[in-house]
Every structure is written in structure tokens, then in C-alpha cells.
C-alpha positions in Angstrom: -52.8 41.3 -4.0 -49.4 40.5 -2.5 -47.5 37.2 -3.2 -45.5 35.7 -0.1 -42.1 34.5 -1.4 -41.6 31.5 -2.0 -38.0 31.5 -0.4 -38.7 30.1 3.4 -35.2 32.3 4.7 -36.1 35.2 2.6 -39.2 36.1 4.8 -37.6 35.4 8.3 -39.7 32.8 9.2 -36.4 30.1 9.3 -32.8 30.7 9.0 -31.0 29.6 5.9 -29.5 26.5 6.1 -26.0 26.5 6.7 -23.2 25.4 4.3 -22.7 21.9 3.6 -19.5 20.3 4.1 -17.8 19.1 0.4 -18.3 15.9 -0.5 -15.9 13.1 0.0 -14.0 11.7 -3.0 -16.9 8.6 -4.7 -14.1 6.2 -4.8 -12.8 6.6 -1.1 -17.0 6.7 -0.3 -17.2 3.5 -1.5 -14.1 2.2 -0.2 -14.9 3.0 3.0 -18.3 1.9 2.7 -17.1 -1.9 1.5 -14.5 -2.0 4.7 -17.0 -1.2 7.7 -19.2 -3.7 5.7 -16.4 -6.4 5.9 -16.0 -5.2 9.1 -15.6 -7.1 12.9 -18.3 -7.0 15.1 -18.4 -5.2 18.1 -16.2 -6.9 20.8 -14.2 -8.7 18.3 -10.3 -8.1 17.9 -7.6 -8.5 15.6 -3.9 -10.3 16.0 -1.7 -7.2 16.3 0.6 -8.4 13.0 -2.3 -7.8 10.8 -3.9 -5.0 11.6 -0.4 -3.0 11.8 -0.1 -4.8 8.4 -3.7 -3.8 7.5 -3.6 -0.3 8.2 -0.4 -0.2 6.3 2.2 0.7 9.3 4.0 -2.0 8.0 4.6 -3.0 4.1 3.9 -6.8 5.0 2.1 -8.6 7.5 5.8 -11.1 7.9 7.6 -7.8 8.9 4.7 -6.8 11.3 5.3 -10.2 13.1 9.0 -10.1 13.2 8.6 -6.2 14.6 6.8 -7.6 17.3 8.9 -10.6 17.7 12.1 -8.2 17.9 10.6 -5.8 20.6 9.2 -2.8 18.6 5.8 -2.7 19.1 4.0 -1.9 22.0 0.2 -1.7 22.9 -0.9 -0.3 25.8 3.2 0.4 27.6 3.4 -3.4 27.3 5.8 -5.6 24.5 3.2 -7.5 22.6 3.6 -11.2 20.3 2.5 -11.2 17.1 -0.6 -13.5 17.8 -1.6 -10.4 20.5 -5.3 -9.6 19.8 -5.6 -5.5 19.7 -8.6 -4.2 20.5 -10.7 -0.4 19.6 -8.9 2.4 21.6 -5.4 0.4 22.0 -2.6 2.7 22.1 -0.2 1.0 19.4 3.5 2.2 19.4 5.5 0.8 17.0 9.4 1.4 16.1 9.9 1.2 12.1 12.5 2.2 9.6 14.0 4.7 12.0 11.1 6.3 13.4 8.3 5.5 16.1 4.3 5.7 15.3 2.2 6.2 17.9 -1.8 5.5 17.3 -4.5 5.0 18.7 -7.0 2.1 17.1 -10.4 3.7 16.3 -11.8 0.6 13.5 -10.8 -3.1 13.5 -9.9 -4.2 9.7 -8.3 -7.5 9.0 -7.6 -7.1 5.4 -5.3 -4.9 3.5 -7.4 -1.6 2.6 -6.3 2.0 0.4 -4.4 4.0 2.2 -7.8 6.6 2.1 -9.7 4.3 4.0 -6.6 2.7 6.5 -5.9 6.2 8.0 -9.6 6.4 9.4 -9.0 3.4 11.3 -6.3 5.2 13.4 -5.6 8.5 15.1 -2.0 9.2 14.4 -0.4 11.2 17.6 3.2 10.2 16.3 5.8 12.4 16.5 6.5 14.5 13.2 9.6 13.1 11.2 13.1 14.2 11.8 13.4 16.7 8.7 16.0 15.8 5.9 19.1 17.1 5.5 19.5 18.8 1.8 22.7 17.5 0.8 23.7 18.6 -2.6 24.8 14.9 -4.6 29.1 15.4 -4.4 30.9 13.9 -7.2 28.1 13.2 -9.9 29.7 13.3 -13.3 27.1 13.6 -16.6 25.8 11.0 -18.1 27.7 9.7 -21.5 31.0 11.9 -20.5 32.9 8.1 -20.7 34.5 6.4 -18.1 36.9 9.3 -15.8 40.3 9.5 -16.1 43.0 8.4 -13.3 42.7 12.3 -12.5 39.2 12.5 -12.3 38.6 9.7 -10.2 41.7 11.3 -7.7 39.1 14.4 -7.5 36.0 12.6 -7.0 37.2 10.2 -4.3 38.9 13.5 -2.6 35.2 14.9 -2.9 33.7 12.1 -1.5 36.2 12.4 1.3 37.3 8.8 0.5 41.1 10.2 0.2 42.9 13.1 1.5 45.3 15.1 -1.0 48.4 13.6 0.6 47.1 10.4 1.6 49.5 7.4 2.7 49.3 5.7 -0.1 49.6 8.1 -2.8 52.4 7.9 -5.1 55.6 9.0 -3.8 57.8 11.1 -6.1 61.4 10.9 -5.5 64.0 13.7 -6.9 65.9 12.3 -9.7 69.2 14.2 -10.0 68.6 15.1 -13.5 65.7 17.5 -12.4 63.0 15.2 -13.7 60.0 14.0 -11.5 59.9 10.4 -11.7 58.0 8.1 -9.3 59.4 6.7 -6.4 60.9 2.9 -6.5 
């Protein structure tokens, strides 16, 4: 007597299932769980302050409202006030701290969540960041060397490009007629 297998894939009959995706992190799970729970309902909307504020575009909700006050964000091609209520699938364009973000609004939040759970409430179709320049640090002197001599602060302002070797204002040496260099009078 032959025994079937027990194994469903192994005789043909279905295919194997395929590869689950990995789990998400139990903390961010339940994070994100706890915000669409606080969440708006559907047609509701949120002044544009906080949820740039919320989302954490901006580090408080006071500079979100003065960035909108001053001209730097945009929804939709058009200057918004703070008070403006944004809406899912607003195009938000906001000018901070050098750079401009460009989203798009996928989930309505009104408080402050992780960051986790704040990206999943945008798309983020900003432009990438202008890259650093690596600038070595000029004129660092090590720590507990004392305080630098009148000659070591000459060569770490002429580092720093704060003075140029002959400088006006650099101590003039006259001749003295003896041979000696004495400073000018």
C-alpha cells in the first residue's frame, strides 16, 4: 500500500506558496496601527501648519505657520495661510532650511507621530540634497596645547584666510642704522 504525501506542493496538485514578505518592525506595527486609529475620517482635512508639523517637515508647528506666513509653502502651485485646510492627494511644496520638499499627502494626521509612521503619510518626490562639500577643519589646534602664541595665532588667522602675509596692518619694521630690526614708530 502506497501513502500519498502529506506535502500538498510535493504531489503537483497546488503550487507552493510563494515567499512572504518580512515582517514589519512590532513597534512601528503598532505605531502605525494607533495613528490610522486616531485617524480623520474620510473627507475631513487638516490646517496645513500642522500636518507639515505633524509629519515632521517642520521641527514645530510655530515655524510651520510662519513658513507659510513668509511664502514657502505651496499646495497645489498656489501660496497657502497657515489656517489652509490640506486635503489627501495635495501636492505640498515647502522651502526649508535651504532646500525644497515636494510631497504628495497620502494620510491625514493631526498629531505629532515617529518618524516610522510620519513618512507613510507622504510620498516624498523632493529633489535629492545638494551633496556636502568635504572640507578638511583649517586651523584646529589640540586640545590642552594652552592658549597659542602671538605667532601661532598669525598662522592660524593666515589659514583661515582672515589675514594675508603682508597685510596693511601688520607691523612695519623700519631699518635702524645700527643693523638691528626694530619696529616702526
Amino acid at each position: 500500500m502506497a501513502f500519498a504525501s502529506q506535502d500538498p506542493a510535493a504531489d503537483g496538485t497546488r503550487e507552493a506558496a510563494a515567499p512572504e514578505a518580512p515582517a514589519p518592525d512590532p513597534g512601528t506595527a503598532a505605531a502605525v496601527a494607533a495613528a490610522a486609529a486616531a485617524g480623520l475620517a474620510a473627507g475631513e482635512s487638516v490646517r496645513i501648519d500642522s500636518w507639515i508639523w505633524a509629519v515632521r517637515l517642520v521641527k514645530t508647528r510655530s515655524l510651520g505657520a510662519t513658513a507659510c506666513r513668509g511664502g514657502h509653502v505651496h499646495v497645489n502651485g498656489e501660496r497657502v495661510k497657515p489656517a489652509y485646510s490640506v486635503r489627501v492627494g495635495d501636492e505640498v511644496r515647502l522651502r526649508h532650511e535651504g532646500r525644497e520638499r515636494v510631497v504628495i499627502v497620502k494620510r491625514l494626521i493631526r498629531k505629532r507621530v515617529g518618524a516610522p509612521v510620519a513618512a507613510q503619510c507622504y510620498v516624498d518626490n523632493s529633489p535629492p540634497p545638494p551633496p556636502r562639500e568635504a572640507v578638511a577643519p583649517v586651523g584646529i589646534r589640540d586640545r590642552g596645547t594652552g592658549r597659542p602664541t602671538k605667532r601661532d595665532r598669525r598662522e592660524l588667522e593666515r589659514l583661515r584666510g582672515l589675514r594675508a602675509p603682508d597685510a596693511p596692518g601688520a607691523p612695519v619694521v623700519a631699518p635702524d642704522p645700527h643693523g638691528r630690526r626694530r619696529p616702526g614708530r
